[in-house]
PDB file of C-alpha atoms in Angstrom:
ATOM      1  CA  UNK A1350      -5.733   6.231  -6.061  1.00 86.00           C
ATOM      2  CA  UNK A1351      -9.273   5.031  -6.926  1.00 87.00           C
ATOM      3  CA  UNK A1352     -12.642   4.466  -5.966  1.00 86.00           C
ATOM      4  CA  UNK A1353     -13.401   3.010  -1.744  1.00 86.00           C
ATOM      5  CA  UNK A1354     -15.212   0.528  -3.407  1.00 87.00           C
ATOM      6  CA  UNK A1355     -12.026  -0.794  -4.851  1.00 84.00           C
ATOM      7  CA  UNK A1356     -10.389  -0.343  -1.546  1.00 84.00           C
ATOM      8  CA  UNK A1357     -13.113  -2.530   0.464  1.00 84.00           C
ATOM      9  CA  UNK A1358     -12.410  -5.405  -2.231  1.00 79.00           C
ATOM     10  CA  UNK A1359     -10.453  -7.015   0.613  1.00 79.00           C
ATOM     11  CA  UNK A1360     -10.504 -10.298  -1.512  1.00 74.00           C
ATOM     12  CA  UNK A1361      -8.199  -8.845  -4.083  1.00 78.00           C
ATOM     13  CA  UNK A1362      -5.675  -7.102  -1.495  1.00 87.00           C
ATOM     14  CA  UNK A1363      -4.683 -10.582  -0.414  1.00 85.00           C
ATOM     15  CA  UNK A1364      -1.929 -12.656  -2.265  1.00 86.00           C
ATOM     16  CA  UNK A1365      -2.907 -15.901  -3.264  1.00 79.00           C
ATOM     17  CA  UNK A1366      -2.441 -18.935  -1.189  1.00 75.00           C
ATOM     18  CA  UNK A1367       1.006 -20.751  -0.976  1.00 76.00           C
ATOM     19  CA  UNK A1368       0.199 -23.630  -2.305  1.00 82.00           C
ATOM     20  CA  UNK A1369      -2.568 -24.303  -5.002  1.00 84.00           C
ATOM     21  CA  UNK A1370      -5.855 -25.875  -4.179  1.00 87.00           C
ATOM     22  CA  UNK A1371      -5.706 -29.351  -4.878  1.00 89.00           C
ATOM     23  CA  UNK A1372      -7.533 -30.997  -8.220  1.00 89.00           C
ATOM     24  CA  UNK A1373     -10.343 -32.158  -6.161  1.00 92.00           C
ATOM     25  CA  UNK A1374     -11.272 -28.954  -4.188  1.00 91.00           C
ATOM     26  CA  UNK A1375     -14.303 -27.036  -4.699  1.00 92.00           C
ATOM     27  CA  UNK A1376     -14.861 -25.116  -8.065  1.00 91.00           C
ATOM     28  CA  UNK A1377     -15.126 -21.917  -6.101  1.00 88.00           C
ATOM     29  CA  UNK A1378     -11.982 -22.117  -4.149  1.00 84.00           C
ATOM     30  CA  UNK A1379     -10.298 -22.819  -7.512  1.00 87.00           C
ATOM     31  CA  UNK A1380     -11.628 -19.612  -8.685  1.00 85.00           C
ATOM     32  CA  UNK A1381     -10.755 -17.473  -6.155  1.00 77.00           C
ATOM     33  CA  UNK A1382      -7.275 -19.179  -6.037  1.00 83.00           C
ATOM     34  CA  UNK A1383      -6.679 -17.851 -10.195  1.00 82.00           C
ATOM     35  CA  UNK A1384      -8.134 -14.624  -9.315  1.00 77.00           C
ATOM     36  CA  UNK A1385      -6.021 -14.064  -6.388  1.00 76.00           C
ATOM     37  CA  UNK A1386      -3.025 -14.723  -8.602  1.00 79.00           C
ATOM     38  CA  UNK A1387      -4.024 -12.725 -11.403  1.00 80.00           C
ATOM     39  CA  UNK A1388      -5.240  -9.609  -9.863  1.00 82.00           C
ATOM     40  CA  UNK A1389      -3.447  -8.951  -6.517  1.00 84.00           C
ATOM     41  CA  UNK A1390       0.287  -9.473  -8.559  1.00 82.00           C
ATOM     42  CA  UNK A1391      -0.999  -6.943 -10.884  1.00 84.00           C
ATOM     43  CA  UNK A1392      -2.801  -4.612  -9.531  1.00 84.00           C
ATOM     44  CA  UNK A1393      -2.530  -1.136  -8.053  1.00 84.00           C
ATOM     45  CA  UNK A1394      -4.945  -2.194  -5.134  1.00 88.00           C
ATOM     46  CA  UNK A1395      -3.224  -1.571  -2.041  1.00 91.00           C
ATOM     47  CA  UNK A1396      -2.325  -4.855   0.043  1.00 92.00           C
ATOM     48  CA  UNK A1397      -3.692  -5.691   3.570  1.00 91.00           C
ATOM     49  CA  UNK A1398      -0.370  -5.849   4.922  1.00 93.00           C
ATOM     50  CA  UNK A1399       1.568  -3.195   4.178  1.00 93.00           C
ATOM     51  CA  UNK A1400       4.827  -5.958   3.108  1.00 93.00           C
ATOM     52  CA  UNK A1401       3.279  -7.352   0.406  1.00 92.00           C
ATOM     53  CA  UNK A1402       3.660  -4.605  -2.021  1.00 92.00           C
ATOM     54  CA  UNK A1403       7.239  -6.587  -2.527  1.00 91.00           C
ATOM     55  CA  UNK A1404       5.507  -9.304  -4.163  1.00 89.00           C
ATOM     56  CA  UNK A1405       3.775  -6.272  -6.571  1.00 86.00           C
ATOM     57  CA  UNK A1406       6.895  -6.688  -8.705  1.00 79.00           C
ATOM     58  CA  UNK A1407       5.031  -4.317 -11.572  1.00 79.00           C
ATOM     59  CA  UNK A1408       4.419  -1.863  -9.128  1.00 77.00           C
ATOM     60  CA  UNK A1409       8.567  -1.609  -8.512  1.00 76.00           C
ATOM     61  CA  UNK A1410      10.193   0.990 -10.022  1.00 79.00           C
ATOM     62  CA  UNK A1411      13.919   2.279  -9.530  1.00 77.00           C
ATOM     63  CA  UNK A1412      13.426   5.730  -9.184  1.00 78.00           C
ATOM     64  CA  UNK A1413      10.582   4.921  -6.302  1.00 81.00           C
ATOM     65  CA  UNK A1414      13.505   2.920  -4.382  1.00 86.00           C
ATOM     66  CA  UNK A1415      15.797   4.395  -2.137  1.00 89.00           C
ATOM     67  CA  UNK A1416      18.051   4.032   1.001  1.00 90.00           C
ATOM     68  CA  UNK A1417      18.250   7.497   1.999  1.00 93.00           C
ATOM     69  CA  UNK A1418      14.729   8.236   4.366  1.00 95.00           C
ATOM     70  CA  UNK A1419      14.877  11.916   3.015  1.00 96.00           C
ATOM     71  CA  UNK A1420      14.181  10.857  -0.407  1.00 95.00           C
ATOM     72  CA  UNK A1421      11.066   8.914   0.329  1.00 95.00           C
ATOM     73  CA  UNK A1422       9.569  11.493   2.514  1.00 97.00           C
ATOM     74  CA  UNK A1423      10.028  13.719  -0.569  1.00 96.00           C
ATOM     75  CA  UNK A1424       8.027  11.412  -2.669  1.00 95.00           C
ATOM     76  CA  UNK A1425       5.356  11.155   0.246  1.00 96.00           C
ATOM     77  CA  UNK A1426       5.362  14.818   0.693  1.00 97.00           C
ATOM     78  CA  UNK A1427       4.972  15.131  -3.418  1.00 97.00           C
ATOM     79  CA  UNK A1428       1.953  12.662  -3.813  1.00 96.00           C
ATOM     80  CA  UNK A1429       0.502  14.007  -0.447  1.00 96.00           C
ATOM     81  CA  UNK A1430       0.245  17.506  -2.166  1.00 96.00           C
ATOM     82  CA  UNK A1431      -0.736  15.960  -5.662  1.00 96.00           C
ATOM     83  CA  UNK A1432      -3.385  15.088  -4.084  1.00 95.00           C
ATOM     84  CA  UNK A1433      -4.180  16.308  -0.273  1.00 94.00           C
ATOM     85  CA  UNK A1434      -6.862  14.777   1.905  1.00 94.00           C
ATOM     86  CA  UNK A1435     -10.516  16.724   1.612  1.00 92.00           C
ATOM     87  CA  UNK A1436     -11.159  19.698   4.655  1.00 89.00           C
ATOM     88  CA  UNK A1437     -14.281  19.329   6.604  1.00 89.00           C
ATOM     89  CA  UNK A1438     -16.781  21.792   5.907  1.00 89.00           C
ATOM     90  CA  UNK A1439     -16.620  22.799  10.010  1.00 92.00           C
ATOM     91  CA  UNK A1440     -13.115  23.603  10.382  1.00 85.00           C
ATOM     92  CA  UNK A1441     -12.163  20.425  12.392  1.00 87.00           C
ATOM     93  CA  UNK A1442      -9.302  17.918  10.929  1.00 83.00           C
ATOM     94  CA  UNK A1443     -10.372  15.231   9.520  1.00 87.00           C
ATOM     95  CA  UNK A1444      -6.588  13.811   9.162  1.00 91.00           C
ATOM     96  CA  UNK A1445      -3.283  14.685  11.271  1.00 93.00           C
ATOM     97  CA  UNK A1446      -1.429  17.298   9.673  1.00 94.00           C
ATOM     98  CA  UNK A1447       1.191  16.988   6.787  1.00 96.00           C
ATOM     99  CA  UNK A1448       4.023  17.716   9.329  1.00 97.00           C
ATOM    100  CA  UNK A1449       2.743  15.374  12.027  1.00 97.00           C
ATOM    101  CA  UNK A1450       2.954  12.860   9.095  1.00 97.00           C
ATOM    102  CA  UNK A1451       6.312  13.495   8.250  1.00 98.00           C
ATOM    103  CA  UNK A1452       7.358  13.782  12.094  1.00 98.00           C
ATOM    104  CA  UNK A1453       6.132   9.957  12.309  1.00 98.00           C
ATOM    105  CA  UNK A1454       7.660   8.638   9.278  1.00 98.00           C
ATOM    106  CA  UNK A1455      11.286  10.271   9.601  1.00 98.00           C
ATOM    107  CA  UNK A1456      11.288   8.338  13.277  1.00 98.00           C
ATOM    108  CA  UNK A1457      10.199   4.797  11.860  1.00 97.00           C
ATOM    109  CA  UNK A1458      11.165   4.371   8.642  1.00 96.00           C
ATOM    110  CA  UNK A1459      15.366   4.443   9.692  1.00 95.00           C
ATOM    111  CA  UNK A1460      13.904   1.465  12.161  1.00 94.00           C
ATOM    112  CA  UNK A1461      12.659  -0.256   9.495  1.00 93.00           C
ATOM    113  CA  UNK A1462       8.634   0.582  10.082  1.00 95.00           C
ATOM    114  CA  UNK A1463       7.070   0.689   7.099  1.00 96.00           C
ATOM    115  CA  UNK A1464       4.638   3.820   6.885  1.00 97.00           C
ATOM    116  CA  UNK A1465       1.330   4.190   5.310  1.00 96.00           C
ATOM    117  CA  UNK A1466      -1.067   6.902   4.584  1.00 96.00           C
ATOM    118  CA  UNK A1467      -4.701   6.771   3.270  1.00 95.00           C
ATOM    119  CA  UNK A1468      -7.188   9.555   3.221  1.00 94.00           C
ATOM    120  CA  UNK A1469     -10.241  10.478   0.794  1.00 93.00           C
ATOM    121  CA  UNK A1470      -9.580  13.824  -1.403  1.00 92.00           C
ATOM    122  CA  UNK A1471     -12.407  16.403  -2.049  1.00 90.00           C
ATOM    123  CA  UNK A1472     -13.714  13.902  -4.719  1.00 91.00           C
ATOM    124  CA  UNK A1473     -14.206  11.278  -2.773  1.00 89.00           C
ATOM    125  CA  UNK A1474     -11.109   9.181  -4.101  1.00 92.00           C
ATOM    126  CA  UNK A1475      -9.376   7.470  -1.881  1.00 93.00           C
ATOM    127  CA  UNK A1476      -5.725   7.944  -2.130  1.00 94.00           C
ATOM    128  CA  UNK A1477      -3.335   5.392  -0.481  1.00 93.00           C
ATOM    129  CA  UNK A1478       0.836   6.518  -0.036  1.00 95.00           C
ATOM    130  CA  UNK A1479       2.977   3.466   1.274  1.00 94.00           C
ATOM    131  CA  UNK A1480       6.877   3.533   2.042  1.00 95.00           C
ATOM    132  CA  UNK A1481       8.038  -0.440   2.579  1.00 94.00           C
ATOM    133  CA  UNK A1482      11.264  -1.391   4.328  1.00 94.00           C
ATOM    134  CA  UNK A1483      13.394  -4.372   2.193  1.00 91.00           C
ATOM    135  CA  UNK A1484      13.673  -6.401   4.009  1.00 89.00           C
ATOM    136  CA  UNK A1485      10.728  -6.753   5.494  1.00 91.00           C
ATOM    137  CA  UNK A1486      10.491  -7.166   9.218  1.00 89.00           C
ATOM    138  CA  UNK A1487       6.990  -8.868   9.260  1.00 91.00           C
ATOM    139  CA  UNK A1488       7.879 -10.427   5.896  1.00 92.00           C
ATOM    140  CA  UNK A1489      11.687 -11.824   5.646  1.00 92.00           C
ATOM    141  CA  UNK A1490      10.911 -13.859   3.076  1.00 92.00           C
ATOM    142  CA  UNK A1491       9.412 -11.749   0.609  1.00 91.00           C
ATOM    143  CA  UNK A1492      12.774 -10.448  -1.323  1.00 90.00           C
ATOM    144  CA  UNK A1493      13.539  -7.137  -2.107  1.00 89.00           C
ATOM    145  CA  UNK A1494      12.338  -6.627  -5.597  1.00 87.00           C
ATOM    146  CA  UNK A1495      14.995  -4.284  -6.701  1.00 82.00           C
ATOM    147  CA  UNK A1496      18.631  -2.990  -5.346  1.00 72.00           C
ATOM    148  CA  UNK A1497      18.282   0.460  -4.233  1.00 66.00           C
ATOM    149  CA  UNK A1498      19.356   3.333  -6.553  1.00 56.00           C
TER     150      UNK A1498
END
């Protein structure tokens, strides 16, 4: 959760570059190489691409890792309803329903699709829910960060 001017910091939803600029590169590529590597490990921001949370090691937890697909949409259902997407004031939807969500993600996840919701709440905070497959099919060599409980 947090603020959409958080979420537009694309810069800091990237990981940092493979290989480390080189002594003689520019000051501000330097920079943005030690930021990169400080913040995105560390942070809650949500990455670009939905396969590097495995690199968030600090965001891994063992009760947040599972095998059976009932289980995670439990926890998606949970933080859904902790903290559900804002109604428009005209009736209309704004966001697919809470069943159409779970409809999609009980048909991809057992394929390995990793699933990923995002919608603003009443406040105006934007709330991002992600369910990553380990492995990764976009990212096979990003390890799984812990064995499944």
């Amino acid at each position: 959760m947090g603020t959409p001017a958080n979420y537009a910091r694309e810069g800091n939803r990237r990981p940092p570059y493979a290989v480390p600029p080189p002594p003689e590169a520019k000051e501000e590529d330097k920079v943005r190489y030690r930021d990169a590597a400080n913040e995105f490990l560390t942070s809650n921001l949500p990455p670009l691409m939905t396969g590097h949370w495995l690199l968030k090691h600090n965001q891994s937890a063992a009760d947040r890792t599972w095998t059976n697909v009932d289980v995670a949409l439990a926890w998606l259902t949970k933080r859904y309803q902790e903290s559900p997407p804002f109604e428009r004031d005209d009736g209309k939807a704004a966001y697919c329903t809470l069943e159409q969500k779970l409809e999609y993600a009980a048909d991809v996840l057992p394929r390995g699709v990793d699933v990923s919701w995002v919608h603003y709440t009443r406040s105006q905070t934007m709330v991002s829910l992600s369910v990553v497959c380990c492995p990764n099919h976009f990212h096979p060599d990003i390890p799984c960060p812990l064995p499944p409980s």
